[in-house]
XYZ file of C-alpha atoms in Angstrom:
445
model
C -17.029 32.413 15.067
C -16.756 33.585 11.264
C -13.419 35.504 10.247
C -11.789 36.499 7.132
C -9.596 34.385 4.838
C -6.846 35.470 2.256
C -6.812 33.300 -0.951
C -3.534 32.850 -3.072
C -3.711 31.284 -6.293
C -1.473 30.293 -8.965
C -2.720 28.671 -12.421
C -2.622 25.221 -10.746
C -3.050 25.347 -7.390
C -4.570 27.049 -4.293
C -3.736 28.276 -0.757
C -6.278 29.345 1.572
C -5.224 31.254 4.758
C -7.796 30.822 7.235
C -7.745 32.831 10.439
C -9.047 31.613 13.649
C -8.784 31.944 17.348
C -5.936 29.756 17.198
C -3.805 30.205 14.475
C -3.483 30.258 10.522
C -3.762 27.461 8.503
C -2.211 27.068 5.006
C -3.837 24.423 2.698
C -1.990 23.831 -0.686
C -3.122 21.718 -3.394
C -2.548 20.579 -6.994
C -6.090 21.002 -8.029
C -8.122 24.492 -7.748
C -10.937 23.474 -5.544
C -12.042 24.630 -1.648
C -10.467 23.258 1.137
C -13.224 20.581 2.087
C -12.458 20.543 5.975
C -10.174 23.239 7.652
C -7.924 21.879 10.393
C -6.501 23.462 13.357
C -3.293 22.443 15.243
C -1.946 20.264 12.305
C 0.017 19.335 9.041
C -1.320 16.441 6.831
C -1.962 15.989 3.311
C -5.662 15.699 1.833
C -4.854 13.995 -1.747
C -2.721 16.394 -3.443
C -3.275 19.133 -0.902
C -0.901 20.005 1.797
C -1.892 21.768 4.876
C 0.541 23.654 7.140
C -0.395 25.549 10.248
C 1.545 29.132 10.839
C 1.089 30.966 14.451
C -1.564 33.739 14.274
C -0.240 37.004 14.034
C 2.401 36.273 11.359
C 2.797 39.249 9.251
C 0.854 39.524 5.844
C 4.020 39.478 3.999
C 5.325 36.341 5.753
C 2.127 34.842 4.904
C 2.062 35.691 1.351
C 5.775 34.168 1.117
C 4.935 31.177 2.916
C 1.658 30.697 0.807
C 3.626 31.104 -2.153
C 6.428 28.927 -1.475
C 3.895 26.126 -0.533
C 2.411 26.857 -3.977
C 5.938 26.683 -5.341
C 6.569 23.440 -4.005
C 3.485 21.547 -4.928
C 2.931 23.130 -8.499
C 5.854 24.907 -9.627
C 6.083 28.892 -10.281
C 2.818 30.412 -11.077
C 1.217 33.882 -11.361
C 0.290 34.643 -7.951
C -2.789 36.880 -6.997
C -3.846 37.704 -3.746
C -7.235 38.783 -2.752
C -9.780 38.888 0.185
C -12.986 36.719 0.249
C -15.803 36.647 2.198
C -16.037 35.126 5.692
C -15.577 31.485 6.368
C -16.396 28.957 9.310
C -14.100 28.751 12.491
C -12.271 25.453 12.206
C -13.716 24.276 15.539
C -17.538 24.706 14.068
C -19.570 21.742 14.349
C -21.772 22.270 11.048
C -22.215 19.270 8.614
C -19.157 18.562 6.365
C -18.877 16.068 3.496
C -20.759 17.541 0.653
C -20.061 14.368 -0.706
C -22.985 12.371 0.766
C -25.236 14.558 -1.053
C -25.389 12.558 -4.123
C -24.950 9.152 -2.604
C -27.624 6.626 -2.859
C -27.992 3.234 -1.343
C -28.582 0.424 -3.953
C -31.672 -1.906 -3.307
C -29.467 -4.773 -3.846
C -25.749 -5.146 -2.983
C -24.196 -7.786 -5.275
C -22.206 -10.801 -4.050
C -23.914 -10.626 -0.454
C -25.812 -14.107 -0.702
C -23.213 -16.745 -1.083
C -24.961 -19.365 0.710
C -27.789 -19.447 -2.164
C -25.657 -18.883 -4.977
C -24.261 -21.725 -6.933
C -21.003 -22.945 -6.481
C -17.926 -22.188 -8.895
C -16.403 -25.223 -10.850
C -13.246 -24.875 -8.815
C -15.149 -25.676 -5.893
C -15.414 -29.241 -5.925
C -12.554 -29.662 -8.506
C -10.556 -32.188 -6.780
C -8.493 -33.136 -9.981
C -6.797 -29.926 -9.922
C -4.014 -28.937 -7.141
C -4.994 -27.549 -4.414
C -2.562 -24.359 -5.344
C -4.167 -24.108 -8.699
C -7.676 -23.955 -7.138
C -6.651 -21.518 -4.348
C -5.223 -19.083 -7.197
C -8.832 -19.457 -8.638
C -10.734 -18.872 -5.427
C -8.714 -15.532 -4.438
C -9.061 -14.300 -7.852
C -12.931 -15.036 -7.290
C -12.952 -13.348 -4.190
C -11.187 -10.220 -5.597
C -13.846 -10.102 -8.441
C -16.830 -10.553 -6.435
C -15.645 -8.274 -3.577
C -14.774 -5.532 -6.309
C -18.203 -5.543 -7.689
C -19.888 -5.450 -4.285
C -17.757 -2.059 -3.251
C -18.250 -0.365 -6.629
C -21.904 -0.627 -6.473
C -21.721 1.836 -3.816
C -19.352 4.363 -5.289
C -21.108 6.538 -7.668
C -17.454 8.319 -8.734
C -14.806 6.155 -9.763
C -13.759 2.522 -10.306
C -11.420 0.347 -9.097
C -7.715 0.438 -11.330
C -6.727 -3.036 -12.032
C -2.893 -2.786 -11.669
C -1.587 -6.376 -12.858
C 2.302 -6.537 -12.174
C 4.785 -9.492 -12.908
C 7.535 -10.425 -10.475
C 11.087 -9.504 -12.219
C 12.320 -12.899 -11.535
C 9.304 -14.469 -13.230
C 8.252 -16.149 -9.926
C 4.604 -15.119 -9.874
C 2.404 -12.389 -10.460
C -0.143 -10.306 -8.747
C -3.188 -7.766 -9.342
C -3.865 -4.937 -7.364
C -7.052 -3.261 -7.582
C -7.284 0.003 -5.794
C -9.853 3.044 -5.521
C -8.840 6.382 -4.511
C -10.485 9.923 -3.454
C -13.947 8.498 -3.968
C -16.980 9.747 -2.745
C -17.449 6.653 -0.233
C -14.064 5.244 -0.205
C -11.259 7.504 0.682
C -8.907 4.526 -0.164
C -9.679 0.749 -0.846
C -7.690 -1.978 -2.002
C -8.394 -5.642 -3.047
C -5.092 -7.123 -3.607
C -4.260 -10.933 -5.189
C -0.763 -12.090 -5.051
C 0.261 -15.588 -6.486
C 4.195 -15.817 -6.140
C 6.988 -18.271 -5.245
C 10.017 -18.267 -4.325
C 13.076 -19.685 -1.814
C 12.415 -18.781 1.757
C 15.048 -16.239 3.060
C 16.775 -17.094 6.313
C 14.646 -14.261 8.445
C 11.189 -15.846 6.924
C 12.336 -19.426 7.797
C 13.556 -18.443 11.343
C 10.183 -16.437 12.130
C 7.838 -19.508 10.864
C 9.728 -21.799 12.888
C 9.696 -19.603 16.223
C 6.036 -18.860 16.027
C 4.920 -22.537 15.871
C 6.763 -25.799 17.551
C 4.932 -27.980 14.621
C 6.645 -26.230 12.021
C 10.008 -26.381 13.983
C 9.619 -29.822 14.103
C 9.032 -30.259 9.938
C 11.422 -27.604 8.596
C 15.284 -27.823 9.164
C 16.965 -24.537 10.427
C 19.739 -25.572 8.081
C 18.008 -27.054 4.970
C 16.683 -24.474 1.878
C 13.078 -24.461 1.105
C 10.952 -23.239 -1.436
C 7.479 -21.742 -0.924
C 4.717 -21.296 -3.024
C 1.733 -19.125 -1.874
C -1.818 -17.365 -3.418
C -3.641 -14.724 -1.190
C -6.294 -12.070 -1.223
C -5.505 -8.995 0.679
C -8.374 -6.499 1.786
C -8.321 -3.296 3.317
C -11.105 -0.515 2.781
C -11.061 2.961 4.216
C -14.184 4.538 3.782
C -14.318 8.477 3.671
C -17.415 9.056 6.133
C -16.149 8.561 9.704
C -19.392 6.641 10.597
C -18.510 3.745 7.963
C -16.294 1.420 9.521
C -12.715 0.482 8.085
C -12.321 -3.336 7.503
C -9.622 -5.930 6.558
C -9.693 -9.319 4.930
C -6.808 -11.840 3.588
C -7.233 -15.394 2.930
C -4.259 -17.542 1.809
C -2.752 -21.114 1.406
C 0.772 -21.280 1.996
C 3.066 -24.247 0.893
C 6.517 -25.184 1.405
C 8.889 -27.519 -0.465
C 12.530 -29.035 -0.126
C 14.620 -27.099 -2.460
C 16.231 -30.380 -2.932
C 13.138 -32.426 -3.858
C 10.350 -30.106 -5.091
C 8.629 -32.930 -7.064
C 7.791 -34.842 -3.580
C 5.381 -32.299 -2.870
C 4.858 -29.769 0.347
C 6.477 -30.847 3.385
C 4.030 -28.451 4.692
C 0.909 -26.663 3.895
C -1.616 -24.385 5.771
C -4.320 -22.220 5.309
C -4.238 -18.623 7.111
C -6.463 -15.744 7.011
C -9.582 -13.747 8.965
C -11.630 -10.544 8.539
C -11.958 -7.745 11.140
C -13.793 -4.565 12.125
C -12.037 -0.958 12.888
C -14.592 1.338 13.402
C -13.943 5.320 14.416
C -17.497 5.366 16.063
C -19.322 2.624 17.841
C -22.404 1.000 16.308
C -22.945 -1.870 18.463
C -25.470 -3.485 16.268
C -23.217 -3.151 13.204
C -20.412 -4.966 15.322
C -22.917 -7.826 16.312
C -24.187 -7.950 13.040
C -20.218 -8.367 11.512
C -19.492 -11.113 14.008
C -22.565 -13.100 13.889
C -22.300 -13.271 9.850
C -18.577 -14.571 10.512
C -19.551 -17.004 13.027
C -22.388 -18.294 10.690
C -19.519 -19.123 8.400
C -17.289 -20.657 10.847
C -20.165 -22.729 12.575
C -20.979 -24.327 9.316
C -17.536 -25.996 9.550
C -16.449 -26.319 13.013
C -18.622 -24.772 16.190
C -15.267 -24.418 17.978
C -13.932 -22.186 14.886
C -15.495 -18.927 16.057
C -14.455 -18.690 19.558
C -11.262 -20.103 18.845
C -10.347 -17.594 15.937
C -12.122 -14.762 17.682
C -9.892 -14.797 20.599
C -7.118 -15.238 18.408
C -7.989 -12.236 16.461
C -8.277 -9.741 19.534
C -4.762 -10.979 20.452
C -3.303 -11.114 17.206
C -4.585 -7.261 16.355
C -3.321 -5.400 19.354
C -1.143 -2.483 19.441
C 0.670 -3.769 22.511
C 2.515 -0.335 23.160
C -1.115 1.646 23.451
C -2.549 -1.283 25.365
C -5.645 -1.828 22.829
C -7.020 -3.388 20.008
C -6.942 -2.299 16.389
C -10.611 -2.248 16.353
C -13.516 -4.908 17.683
C -12.028 -7.982 16.284
C -13.762 -10.417 14.022
C -11.616 -13.776 13.061
C -7.951 -14.588 12.886
C -6.322 -18.071 11.914
C -2.636 -19.286 10.989
C -1.162 -22.419 10.133
C -4.441 -23.778 9.772
C -4.019 -27.689 8.912
C -6.339 -29.443 11.658
C -8.495 -30.900 8.649
C -8.370 -32.511 5.251
C -7.520 -29.637 2.906
C -10.404 -30.368 1.127
C -12.590 -29.235 4.184
C -10.297 -26.136 4.609
C -10.655 -25.327 1.429
C -14.515 -24.953 1.424
C -14.058 -23.333 4.929
C -11.990 -20.636 3.389
C -14.382 -20.094 0.485
C -17.277 -19.500 2.889
C -15.192 -17.302 5.135
C -13.975 -15.444 2.494
C -17.594 -15.001 0.909
C -18.883 -14.245 4.434
C -17.306 -11.129 4.144
C -19.190 -9.307 1.710
C -21.970 -9.781 3.252
C -20.804 -8.662 6.650
C -19.150 -5.642 6.055
C -20.506 -3.901 2.756
C -23.803 -3.504 3.929
C -22.609 -1.854 6.746
C -20.692 0.782 4.860
C -24.164 1.163 2.519
C -25.992 1.942 5.887
C -23.539 4.482 7.248
C -22.056 6.324 4.238
C -24.739 9.116 4.041
C -24.574 9.961 7.566
C -23.728 14.024 8.062
C -20.321 14.264 9.956
C -18.628 17.182 11.357
C -15.056 18.289 11.601
C -14.921 16.465 15.173
C -15.605 13.081 13.739
C -13.347 13.619 10.929
C -10.559 14.360 12.980
C -11.154 11.408 15.117
C -11.269 9.101 12.214
C -7.865 10.249 11.190
C -6.162 9.886 14.753
C -7.662 6.159 14.699
C -6.279 5.327 11.455
C -3.084 6.926 12.831
C -3.032 3.543 15.364
C -4.183 1.669 12.440
C -1.179 2.181 10.759
C 0.710 1.846 13.670
C -0.305 -1.769 13.884
C 0.293 -2.624 10.252
C 3.753 -1.065 10.196
C 5.238 -2.563 13.689
C 3.374 -5.920 14.559
C 1.852 -7.523 11.031
C 3.425 -10.399 10.274
C 2.107 -10.147 6.599
C 3.698 -6.894 6.439
C 7.065 -7.865 7.770
C 7.094 -11.148 5.382
C 6.259 -8.979 2.175
C 9.203 -6.646 3.294
C 11.518 -9.323 3.611
C 11.049 -11.313 0.599
C 13.361 -10.126 -2.063
C 11.567 -8.812 -5.320
C 8.834 -7.723 -3.030
C 6.434 -5.328 -4.725
C 6.266 -2.394 -2.028
C 3.143 -0.603 -3.478
C 1.185 -3.587 -3.188
C 2.617 -4.565 0.547
C 1.655 -1.183 2.011
C -1.361 -0.850 0.302
C -3.051 -1.133 3.339
C -2.215 2.228 4.912
C -5.001 4.788 4.867
C -4.576 7.548 2.124
C -4.860 9.968 5.589
C -4.242 10.141 9.276
C -3.160 12.071 12.414
C -1.589 12.164 15.263
C -2.007 14.447 17.914
C -0.012 14.849 21.221
C -1.940 13.598 24.362
C -5.308 13.502 22.484
C -7.738 12.134 25.384
C -11.709 12.043 24.418
C -14.187 13.863 26.914
C -15.473 11.200 29.323
C -18.798 9.829 28.162
C -18.095 10.818 24.772
C -18.747 8.813 21.704
C -14.868 8.638 21.073
C -14.423 7.504 24.789
C -17.273 4.772 24.167
C -14.952 3.358 21.264
C -11.754 3.515 23.406
C -13.512 1.478 26.316
C -14.604 -1.092 23.092
C -10.804 -1.857 21.950
C -9.708 -1.950 25.485
C -11.776 -4.599 26.636
C -13.053 -8.251 25.737
C -16.709 -8.141 24.311
C -18.634 -11.628 23.053
C -20.383 -9.514 20.022
C -21.830 -12.822 18.807
C -24.406 -13.276 21.547
């Protein structure tokens, strides 16, 4: 159904009141551009824009006052102009959205997706260099190669590189972030190389989760740590393109009283997983099979072991569903020689580029409607719930004195949505996704 709208503008902002059968929606922003996708029954943010609903039947004076207040909060006092505009679609309209897809082109070749046949870097076999320095080189290399691959799909923006130093001088990080692109609504590829003293809560958590760690670390002794890691989260704009996460790290623990003796404990951790809003089984199988190949090259038991670990770890217990369709996950890995585990981390970290970026290229130009966009935002809300409630990395970072909060919370989506008692229709694509995250599937078959 087409209805009439009222536009209220200032020099820097615009508010559009969209009349539908359900309510009015007020959309405000710091940039004058049309509202990409009007949404009913919600209050949310799109970039710098705010969307606030008011009941249908509100008087014109009240609507103008609300719109003016909305702009005033977002952009300061401006010059108000009220005018009627042409008809616009009802918020429930299923016409195609996503004007950004029109100009997107899939490159003939995505860089850095053929790691098996590429020459290994110098640090790969440099056994004369301490392992923590080689791990630092690895995570920086993984960051650079993934950024190049992701940017090959994005026509409008490049990653910003934000290098930061800890205030106490104990390490640094490089946060590569891309926001509000045509392909990526938000993508982060972060490296951190830090050291410090284990806080009591961190030591207690490490001892509780692993009996071997408890045997090696005395609860009454002070320890220092050193860690180098790369952490990745990509939230594409198109609802059909899946979100993905990757993290690889090496963690070393030293006795504070005798750090020169070397680490008393050292392990590798990490993994990669896929979180689609819509299920394309072929895509999920390809993702898992690519990770399995990287695992099988080092140990045929790695993939089934780490796949089950991933399904268990990435679970929203309060919803009785996994965050997505899984992948691999491992922690406290020290079952082989450090050199062998380092080579495994190299292959697994490199395999992620091959496993994931082609899926974004495959789905980023698919037309979508308001229905798909809203469902994507609901699933992102569930993603945020896991990261804030259960994720160990988030908890460890927030407990670390002097931690950089912006980098720790980089994994959260730019936009999300929570609807009261949302239930997809039986047999719908949305219900199919829920079935997948509430059951366990051997995707690598």
